[in-house]
């Protein structure tokens, strides 16, 4: 009996202890659940604050930032301050989640869900952190545009201010690119957790914001080169226009050739960089003021690039030929070798000159069309007016130079001896044919130039003995003037003498 009684007492003690442990375990579970729920609600509340910030970031007018709208810039800067406080607060309160993720991260699926909140916060912090330098770069971009427009409007040029602002834009753009690279790294680190739909709305907000950050980052990266190239085009084109504005007698073909080459180089680079800026701007900031500006800039510089490229070929060809002619020590007719060398230089460039003429004519039409459209005032009138006028004259000369040199080479004896009769007429006499023929010469050319000039006394051809063997006068002259012989002084009456 004693042993049975002791056994029963032990069983009751064990049962009581087990019951107490179960109640303690149940209480602990309930307590942890309550704490976990409260913690989840607390975290969710903080996450909602961050989500509201993301909502405001998504609604932010990126075009307004790009164009320097002061209200939008102020809202963006305020958003940056609030986002730093909000994400820092949420990140600090995610400590227990990070510990849990470190402990249970090896468990499939569970680890992904535990890591997801912190990864989303890191992404949000990175995205919102990039807004600060982006706003600063946008302000620099606006300042650069204003400096460029002042140059275009002829209100003066401040190279120091332009260089300083350009350097600031490049520095802020570099910082923006670094910050956006951190966003891309955060996206890559996150993977693709299912999230049970809990964080999906926040993730959608982030992805919308990130896509616009990437687009604006591309706009900023393309802006520095494009605006610097555009200013170079305007300044180089102005130098060329000023040279064209001088009297034609003061033209220095070599200097013009150098200026046209500089403009062609600047315009080619500017055309590529402005086209790239316009493309990324339209894709990222459609219908914005900045996209209108970049579109006008791109079209204008592209047309100017085509024009200056063709113009450069023509002026280069003329300058080369002019250098050869400048080496002659005497009359170009007598120094036939130098003249023929100059003509041969143009003849050898005939194909390039013809192509340049066609290109320049097409570019002139394109440039006029750009100038007639809205936004065509990107290129100032003080640049394009003299450029258009002189280019037309150079193009006309280029047309002549396409076939003229080879014709002149043949006429001046390059292909064999040539002999010409030159008649001098007295314009004081009112003959319909051009005047009284009072003098005559013969000019003889061979491959070295003019080799002989012979003056012919006109009276010797009126000797009766000569007239008896000379040609008969044209029938109209014989009929109306009743002449029986053809005098040299009368040859202008008919083209058939």
Coordinates of C-alpha atoms in Angstrom, one line a residue:
X1 CA 0.0 0.0 0.0
X2 CA 2.7 2.4 0.9
X3 CA 4.5 1.8 -2.4
X4 CA 1.2 2.3 -4.4
X5 CA 0.5 5.5 -2.5
X6 CA 4.0 6.9 -3.2
X7 CA 3.6 6.1 -6.9
X8 CA 0.3 7.8 -7.1
X9 CA 1.7 10.9 -5.5
X10 CA 4.6 11.0 -7.9
X11 CA 2.3 10.7 -10.9
X12 CA 0.2 13.5 -9.6
X13 CA 3.3 15.7 -9.2
X14 CA 4.5 14.9 -12.7
X15 CA 1.0 15.6 -14.1
X16 CA 0.8 18.9 -12.3
X17 CA 4.2 19.9 -13.5
X18 CA 3.3 19.0 -17.1
X19 CA 0.1 20.9 -16.9
X20 CA 2.0 24.0 -15.5
X21 CA 4.6 23.7 -18.3
X22 CA 1.8 23.5 -20.9
X23 CA 0.2 26.6 -19.5
X24 CA 3.5 28.3 -19.5
X25 CA 4.2 27.3 -23.1
X26 CA 0.8 28.3 -24.2
X27 CA 1.1 31.6 -22.4
X28 CA 4.5 32.2 -24.0
X29 CA 3.2 31.4 -27.5
X30 CA 0.3 33.7 -27.0
X31 CA 2.5 36.4 -25.6
X32 CA 5.0 36.1 -28.5
X33 CA 2.1 36.1 -30.9
X34 CA 0.8 39.3 -29.3
X35 CA 4.2 40.9 -29.4
X36 CA 4.8 39.7 -32.9
X37 CA 1.4 41.1 -34.0
X38 CA 2.1 44.4 -32.3
X39 CA 5.5 44.5 -33.9
X40 CA 4.1 43.7 -37.3
X41 CA 1.5 46.5 -36.9
X42 CA 4.2 48.8 -35.8
X43 CA 6.4 47.9 -38.8
X44 CA 3.4 48.1 -41.1
X45 CA 2.6 51.6 -39.8
X46 CA 6.2 52.7 -40.5
X47 CA 6.0 51.0 -43.9
X48 CA 2.9 52.9 -44.7
X49 CA 4.7 56.2 -44.0
X50 CA 7.4 55.1 -46.4
X51 CA 4.8 54.1 -48.9
X52 CA 3.2 57.5 -48.7
X53 CA 6.6 59.0 -49.5
X54 CA 7.0 56.7 -52.4
X55 CA 3.5 57.7 -53.6
X56 CA 4.6 61.4 -53.6
X57 CA 7.9 60.5 -55.3
X58 CA 5.9 58.6 -58.0
X59 CA 3.7 61.7 -58.5
X60 CA 6.6 64.0 -58.7
X61 CA 6.9 66.0 -61.9
X62 CA 10.2 64.8 -63.4
X63 CA 9.8 67.2 -66.3
X64 CA 9.4 70.0 -63.8
X65 CA 12.7 68.9 -62.2
X66 CA 14.4 68.7 -65.6
X67 CA 13.2 72.2 -66.6
X68 CA 14.0 73.8 -63.2
X69 CA 10.5 74.5 -62.0
X70 CA 11.1 76.1 -58.6
X71 CA 8.0 74.7 -56.9
X72 CA 8.8 71.2 -58.1
X73 CA 12.4 71.5 -57.1
X74 CA 11.3 72.6 -53.6
X75 CA 8.9 69.7 -53.3
X76 CA 11.6 67.3 -54.4
X77 CA 14.1 68.6 -51.8
X78 CA 11.5 68.4 -49.0
X79 CA 10.7 64.8 -50.1
X80 CA 14.4 64.0 -49.9
X81 CA 14.5 65.2 -46.3
X82 CA 11.4 63.3 -45.3
X83 CA 12.4 60.1 -47.0
X84 CA 15.8 60.0 -45.2
X85 CA 14.1 60.3 -41.9
X86 CA 11.3 57.8 -42.8
X87 CA 13.5 55.1 -44.3
X88 CA 16.1 55.5 -41.5
X89 CA 13.4 55.0 -38.9
X90 CA 12.0 51.9 -40.6
X91 CA 15.4 50.5 -41.2
X92 CA 16.2 50.7 -37.5
X93 CA 13.0 49.0 -36.5
X94 CA 13.6 46.1 -38.8
X95 CA 16.4 44.8 -36.4
X96 CA 14.4 41.8 -35.1
X97 CA 13.5 40.9 -38.7
X98 CA 17.2 40.9 -39.7
X99 CA 18.0 38.7 -36.7
X100 CA 15.3 36.3 -37.6
X101 CA 16.4 36.3 -41.2
X102 CA 20.0 35.5 -40.1
X103 CA 18.7 32.6 -37.9
X104 CA 16.1 31.2 -40.3
X105 CA 17.6 32.3 -43.6
X106 CA 18.5 28.7 -44.4
X107 CA 14.9 27.6 -44.3
X108 CA 13.5 27.6 -47.9
X109 CA 10.9 30.3 -48.7
X110 CA 10.8 31.5 -45.1
X111 CA 14.2 33.1 -45.4
X112 CA 13.2 34.9 -48.6
X113 CA 10.1 36.4 -46.8
X114 CA 12.1 37.5 -43.8
X115 CA 14.8 39.1 -45.9
X116 CA 12.3 40.9 -48.2
X117 CA 11.2 43.8 -45.9
X118 CA 14.8 44.9 -45.3
X119 CA 15.7 44.5 -49.0
X120 CA 12.7 46.7 -50.0
X121 CA 13.8 49.3 -47.5
X122 CA 17.3 49.2 -48.9
X123 CA 15.9 49.7 -52.4
X124 CA 13.7 52.6 -51.2
X125 CA 16.6 54.2 -49.4
X126 CA 18.8 54.0 -52.5
X127 CA 16.1 55.3 -54.8
X128 CA 15.2 58.3 -52.6
X129 CA 18.9 58.9 -51.8
X130 CA 19.5 59.5 -55.5
X131 CA 17.0 62.4 -55.7
X132 CA 19.3 64.9 -53.9
X133 CA 22.1 65.0 -56.5
X134 CA 19.6 64.6 -59.2
X135 CA 17.8 67.8 -58.2
X136 CA 21.1 69.7 -57.9
X137 CA 22.1 68.4 -61.4
X138 CA 18.7 69.6 -62.8
X139 CA 19.4 73.1 -61.4
X140 CA 22.8 73.1 -63.1
X141 CA 21.1 71.9 -66.3
X142 CA 18.7 74.8 -66.2
X143 CA 21.5 77.3 -65.6
X144 CA 23.5 75.9 -68.6
X145 CA 20.4 76.2 -70.8
X146 CA 20.0 79.8 -69.8
X147 CA 23.7 80.6 -70.5
X148 CA 23.5 78.8 -73.9
X149 CA 20.3 80.8 -74.8
X150 CA 22.0 84.0 -73.9
X151 CA 24.8 83.2 -76.3
X152 CA 22.3 82.3 -79.0
X153 CA 20.3 85.5 -78.4
X154 CA 23.5 87.6 -78.7
X155 CA 23.3 88.8 -75.1
X156 CA 26.9 88.0 -74.5
X157 CA 29.0 85.0 -73.7
X158 CA 30.6 84.1 -70.3
X159 CA 33.0 81.2 -70.9
X160 CA 34.0 81.1 -67.2
X161 CA 30.4 80.9 -66.0
X162 CA 29.6 78.3 -68.6
X163 CA 32.7 76.1 -67.7
X164 CA 31.9 76.4 -64.0
X165 CA 28.3 75.4 -64.4
X166 CA 29.2 72.6 -66.8
X167 CA 31.7 71.2 -64.2
X168 CA 29.0 71.3 -61.5
X169 CA 26.6 69.5 -63.8
X170 CA 29.2 66.8 -64.5
X171 CA 30.0 66.4 -60.8
X172 CA 26.3 66.1 -59.8
X173 CA 25.6 63.8 -62.7
X174 CA 28.4 61.6 -61.7
X175 CA 27.1 61.4 -58.1
X176 CA 23.6 60.8 -59.4
X177 CA 24.9 57.9 -61.6
X178 CA 26.7 56.5 -58.6
X179 CA 23.5 56.6 -56.5
X180 CA 21.4 55.1 -59.2
X181 CA 24.0 52.3 -59.6
X182 CA 23.3 51.5 -55.9
X183 CA 19.6 51.2 -56.8
X184 CA 20.5 48.7 -59.6
X185 CA 22.7 46.8 -57.1
X186 CA 19.8 46.7 -54.6
X187 CA 17.5 45.4 -57.3
X188 CA 19.9 42.7 -58.3
X189 CA 20.5 41.6 -54.6
X190 CA 16.8 41.3 -53.9
X191 CA 16.0 38.5 -56.2
X192 CA 12.3 37.6 -56.7
X193 CA 10.6 36.7 -53.4
X194 CA 6.9 35.9 -53.5
X195 CA 6.2 38.2 -50.6
X196 CA 2.7 36.7 -50.2
X197 CA 1.4 39.9 -51.8
X198 CA 2.1 41.9 -48.6
X199 CA 4.8 44.0 -50.0
X200 CA 3.9 43.9 -53.7
X201 CA 2.2 47.3 -53.7
X202 CA 5.3 48.9 -52.2
X203 CA 7.4 47.0 -54.7
X204 CA 5.2 48.3 -57.6
X205 CA 5.7 51.9 -56.3
X206 CA 9.4 51.4 -56.2
X207 CA 9.6 50.0 -59.7
X208 CA 7.7 52.9 -61.1
X209 CA 10.0 55.4 -59.3
X210 CA 13.1 53.5 -60.3
X211 CA 12.2 53.5 -64.0
X212 CA 11.9 57.2 -64.0
X213 CA 15.2 57.6 -62.1
X214 CA 16.9 55.5 -64.7
X215 CA 15.4 57.6 -67.5
X216 CA 16.4 60.9 -65.9
X217 CA 19.9 59.6 -65.1
X218 CA 20.3 58.9 -68.8
X219 CA 19.1 62.5 -69.6
X220 CA 21.6 64.0 -67.2
X221 CA 24.5 61.8 -68.6
X222 CA 23.7 63.0 -72.1
X223 CA 23.2 66.6 -71.2
X224 CA 26.7 67.7 -70.4
X225 CA 28.3 66.7 -73.8
X226 CA 25.3 67.9 -75.8
X227 CA 25.1 71.4 -74.4
X228 CA 28.9 71.8 -74.5
X229 CA 28.9 70.7 -78.1
X230 CA 26.0 73.0 -78.9
X231 CA 27.8 76.0 -77.5
X232 CA 30.9 75.0 -79.5
X233 CA 28.8 74.9 -82.7
X234 CA 27.3 78.3 -82.0
X235 CA 30.7 79.9 -81.3
X236 CA 32.5 78.3 -84.2
X237 CA 29.6 79.1 -86.6
X238 CA 29.7 82.7 -85.4
X239 CA 33.4 83.0 -86.2
X240 CA 32.7 81.7 -89.7
X241 CA 29.7 84.0 -90.1
X242 CA 31.8 86.9 -89.1
X243 CA 34.5 86.0 -91.7
X244 CA 31.8 85.7 -94.3
X245 CA 30.5 89.1 -93.3
X246 CA 33.7 90.8 -94.5
X247 CA 34.1 92.1 -98.0
X248 CA 34.8 89.5 -100.7
X249 CA 38.1 91.2 -101.5
X250 CA 39.3 90.4 -97.9
X251 CA 38.5 86.7 -98.1
X252 CA 41.3 84.5 -96.8
X253 CA 40.5 81.1 -98.3
X254 CA 42.9 79.2 -96.0
X255 CA 41.3 80.9 -93.0
X256 CA 37.8 80.1 -94.3
X257 CA 38.8 76.5 -95.0
X258 CA 40.1 76.2 -91.4
X259 CA 36.9 77.7 -90.0
X260 CA 34.6 75.5 -92.1
X261 CA 36.6 72.4 -91.0
X262 CA 36.2 73.5 -87.4
X263 CA 32.5 74.0 -87.8
X264 CA 32.1 70.7 -89.6
X265 CA 33.9 68.9 -86.8
X266 CA 32.0 70.7 -84.1
X267 CA 28.7 70.2 -85.8
X268 CA 29.3 66.5 -86.4
X269 CA 30.1 65.9 -82.7
X270 CA 27.2 68.2 -81.7
X271 CA 24.8 66.3 -84.0
X272 CA 25.6 63.0 -82.5
X273 CA 25.4 64.2 -78.9
X274 CA 22.3 66.3 -79.3
X275 CA 20.5 63.5 -81.1
X276 CA 21.3 61.1 -78.2
X277 CA 20.1 63.7 -75.7
X278 CA 16.9 64.2 -77.6
X279 CA 16.2 60.5 -77.8
X280 CA 16.6 59.8 -74.1
X281 CA 14.7 63.0 -73.3
X282 CA 11.7 62.1 -75.4
X283 CA 11.7 58.6 -74.0
X284 CA 11.9 59.9 -70.4
X285 CA 10.2 63.3 -70.5
X286 CA 7.7 63.2 -73.3
X287 CA 5.9 66.5 -74.1
X288 CA 8.1 68.4 -71.7
X289 CA 9.8 71.8 -72.2
X290 CA 13.2 70.1 -72.2
X291 CA 12.2 67.7 -74.9
X292 CA 11.0 70.6 -77.1
X293 CA 14.4 72.3 -76.5
X294 CA 16.4 69.2 -77.3
X295 CA 14.4 68.5 -80.4
X296 CA 15.0 72.0 -81.8
X297 CA 18.7 71.8 -80.9
X298 CA 19.1 68.4 -82.5
X299 CA 17.4 69.2 -85.8
X300 CA 19.3 72.5 -86.1
X301 CA 22.7 71.1 -85.5
X302 CA 22.1 68.1 -87.7
X303 CA 21.2 70.4 -90.6
X304 CA 24.2 72.6 -89.9
X305 CA 26.4 69.5 -89.8
X306 CA 25.3 68.5 -93.3
X307 CA 25.8 72.0 -94.5
X308 CA 29.2 72.6 -93.0
X309 CA 30.5 69.2 -94.2
X310 CA 29.7 70.0 -97.8
X311 CA 30.9 73.6 -97.5
X312 CA 34.2 72.4 -96.0
X313 CA 34.9 70.2 -99.0
X314 CA 34.2 73.1 -101.4
X315 CA 36.3 75.8 -99.6
X316 CA 39.1 73.3 -99.1
X317 CA 39.2 72.6 -102.8
X318 CA 39.2 76.3 -103.6
X319 CA 41.9 77.1 -101.0
X320 CA 44.2 74.4 -102.4
X321 CA 43.8 75.7 -105.9
X322 CA 44.4 79.3 -104.6
X323 CA 47.6 78.3 -102.9
X324 CA 48.9 76.9 -106.2
X325 CA 48.0 80.1 -108.1
X326 CA 49.7 82.2 -105.4
X327 CA 53.0 80.6 -106.3
X328 CA 53.0 82.1 -109.8
X329 CA 55.5 85.0 -110.3
X330 CA 54.0 86.5 -113.4
X331 CA 50.9 86.5 -115.6
X332 CA 48.8 83.3 -115.2
X333 CA 48.4 83.1 -119.0
X334 CA 52.2 83.1 -119.4
X335 CA 52.8 80.8 -116.4
X336 CA 50.7 78.1 -117.9
X337 CA 52.2 75.3 -115.8
X338 CA 51.0 76.9 -112.6
X339 CA 47.6 77.7 -114.0
X340 CA 47.2 74.2 -115.3
X341 CA 48.4 72.7 -112.0
X342 CA 45.7 74.8 -110.2
X343 CA 43.1 73.7 -112.7
X344 CA 44.2 70.1 -112.5
X345 CA 43.8 70.2 -108.7
X346 CA 40.2 71.2 -109.2
X347 CA 39.6 68.7 -112.0
X348 CA 41.0 65.8 -109.8
X349 CA 38.5 66.8 -107.1
X350 CA 35.6 67.0 -109.5
X351 CA 33.8 64.0 -108.1
X352 CA 34.1 65.3 -104.5
X353 CA 33.1 68.8 -105.5
X354 CA 30.0 67.5 -107.3
X355 CA 29.0 65.4 -104.3
X356 CA 29.7 68.4 -102.0
X357 CA 27.6 70.7 -104.1
X358 CA 24.6 68.3 -104.0
X359 CA 25.0 67.8 -100.3
X360 CA 25.2 71.5 -99.6
X361 CA 22.2 72.2 -101.7
X362 CA 20.2 69.6 -99.8
X363 CA 21.5 70.9 -96.5
X364 CA 20.5 74.4 -97.4
X365 CA 16.9 73.3 -98.0
X366 CA 16.9 71.3 -94.7
X367 CA 18.3 74.2 -92.7
X368 CA 15.7 76.6 -94.2
X369 CA 12.9 74.1 -93.2
X370 CA 14.2 73.9 -89.7
X371 CA 14.4 77.6 -89.4
X372 CA 10.8 78.0 -90.6
X373 CA 9.4 75.6 -87.9
X374 CA 8.7 76.3 -84.3
X375 CA 11.9 76.2 -82.3
X376 CA 14.0 77.0 -85.3
X377 CA 15.4 80.0 -83.6
X378 CA 17.9 77.8 -81.8
X379 CA 20.4 79.0 -84.5
X380 CA 20.6 82.8 -84.3
X381 CA 20.1 85.0 -87.3
X382 CA 23.5 86.6 -87.0
X383 CA 24.9 83.2 -87.6
X384 CA 22.6 81.7 -90.3
X385 CA 22.0 84.8 -92.5
X386 CA 25.6 85.4 -93.7
X387 CA 26.1 81.6 -93.7
X388 CA 23.2 81.0 -96.0
X389 CA 24.1 83.9 -98.4
X390 CA 27.7 83.0 -98.8
X391 CA 27.0 79.3 -99.0
X392 CA 24.8 79.9 -102.0
X393 CA 27.6 81.8 -103.7
X394 CA 30.1 79.1 -102.9
X395 CA 27.7 76.5 -104.2
X396 CA 27.3 78.3 -107.5
X397 CA 31.1 78.5 -107.8
X398 CA 31.2 74.7 -107.0
X399 CA 28.8 74.0 -109.9
X400 CA 31.1 75.9 -112.2
X401 CA 34.1 74.1 -110.9
X402 CA 32.5 70.7 -111.6
X403 CA 33.1 70.9 -115.3
X404 CA 35.0 74.2 -115.8
X405 CA 38.6 73.2 -115.0
X406 CA 38.7 70.4 -117.5
X407 CA 37.2 72.6 -120.2
X408 CA 39.7 75.4 -119.4
X409 CA 42.6 72.9 -119.5
X410 CA 41.7 71.9 -123.0
X411 CA 41.2 75.5 -124.1
X412 CA 44.6 76.5 -122.7
X413 CA 46.6 73.8 -124.5
X414 CA 46.9 71.0 -122.0
X415 CA 45.7 68.5 -124.6
X416 CA 47.6 70.0 -127.6
X417 CA 48.5 73.4 -129.1
X418 CA 45.7 76.0 -129.4
X419 CA 45.5 79.2 -131.5
X420 CA 42.8 81.8 -131.0
X421 CA 41.8 84.9 -132.9
X422 CA 40.9 87.9 -130.7
X423 CA 39.0 90.8 -132.2
X424 CA 38.7 94.1 -130.5
X425 CA 35.6 96.2 -131.1
X426 CA 35.0 99.9 -130.5
X427 CA 31.8 100.1 -128.5
X428 CA 31.4 103.9 -129.2
X429 CA 30.0 103.0 -132.7
X430 CA 26.4 102.0 -132.5
X431 CA 26.5 98.8 -134.5
X432 CA 24.1 96.1 -133.5
X433 CA 27.0 93.6 -133.7
X434 CA 28.8 95.3 -130.9
X435 CA 30.9 98.0 -132.5
X436 CA 33.5 98.6 -135.2
X437 CA 36.2 95.9 -135.3
X438 CA 39.3 98.0 -135.0
X439 CA 42.0 95.5 -133.8
X440 CA 43.0 91.9 -134.0
X441 CA 45.5 89.5 -132.3
X442 CA 46.3 85.8 -132.3
X443 CA 47.0 84.0 -129.1
X444 CA 48.9 80.7 -129.2
X445 CA 48.9 78.2 -126.3
X446 CA 50.6 74.9 -125.6
X447 CA 51.1 72.8 -122.5
X448 CA 53.3 75.4 -120.9
X449 CA 50.8 78.3 -121.3
X450 CA 50.7 81.3 -123.6
X451 CA 53.7 81.1 -125.9
X452 CA 53.0 83.8 -128.5
X453 CA 50.9 86.9 -128.9
X454 CA 50.7 88.4 -132.4
X455 CA 49.2 91.8 -133.2
X456 CA 47.5 92.0 -136.6
X457 CA 47.4 95.5 -138.3
X458 CA 43.8 95.7 -139.4
X459 CA 44.6 97.9 -142.4
X460 CA 46.6 95.2 -144.2
X461 CA 43.5 93.1 -144.5
X462 CA 41.8 96.0 -146.4
X463 CA 44.5 95.9 -149.2
X464 CA 42.6 95.4 -152.5
X465 CA 45.0 92.6 -153.5
X466 CA 44.1 90.8 -150.3
X467 CA 40.4 91.4 -150.7
X468 CA 40.5 90.0 -154.2
X469 CA 41.5 86.6 -152.7
X470 CA 39.4 86.9 -149.5
X471 CA 36.1 85.3 -148.8
X472 CA 32.9 86.8 -150.1
X473 CA 30.7 88.7 -147.7
X474 CA 27.7 87.0 -146.2
X475 CA 24.6 87.3 -148.4
X476 CA 22.6 89.6 -146.1
X477 CA 25.6 92.0 -145.9
X478 CA 26.1 91.9 -149.7
X479 CA 22.3 92.4 -150.2
X480 CA 21.7 95.2 -147.7
X481 CA 25.1 97.0 -147.7
X482 CA 26.0 96.4 -151.4
X483 CA 29.5 95.3 -150.4
X484 CA 31.6 93.3 -152.9
X485 CA 34.2 92.2 -150.4
X486 CA 34.4 91.2 -146.7
X487 CA 36.4 93.7 -144.7
X488 CA 37.8 92.7 -141.4
X489 CA 36.1 95.7 -139.8
X490 CA 32.8 94.3 -140.9
X491 CA 33.1 90.7 -139.7
X492 CA 30.9 91.5 -136.6
X493 CA 27.8 91.8 -138.9
X494 CA 27.6 88.1 -139.1
X495 CA 28.6 85.1 -137.0
X496 CA 29.6 83.3 -140.2
X497 CA 32.8 85.1 -141.3

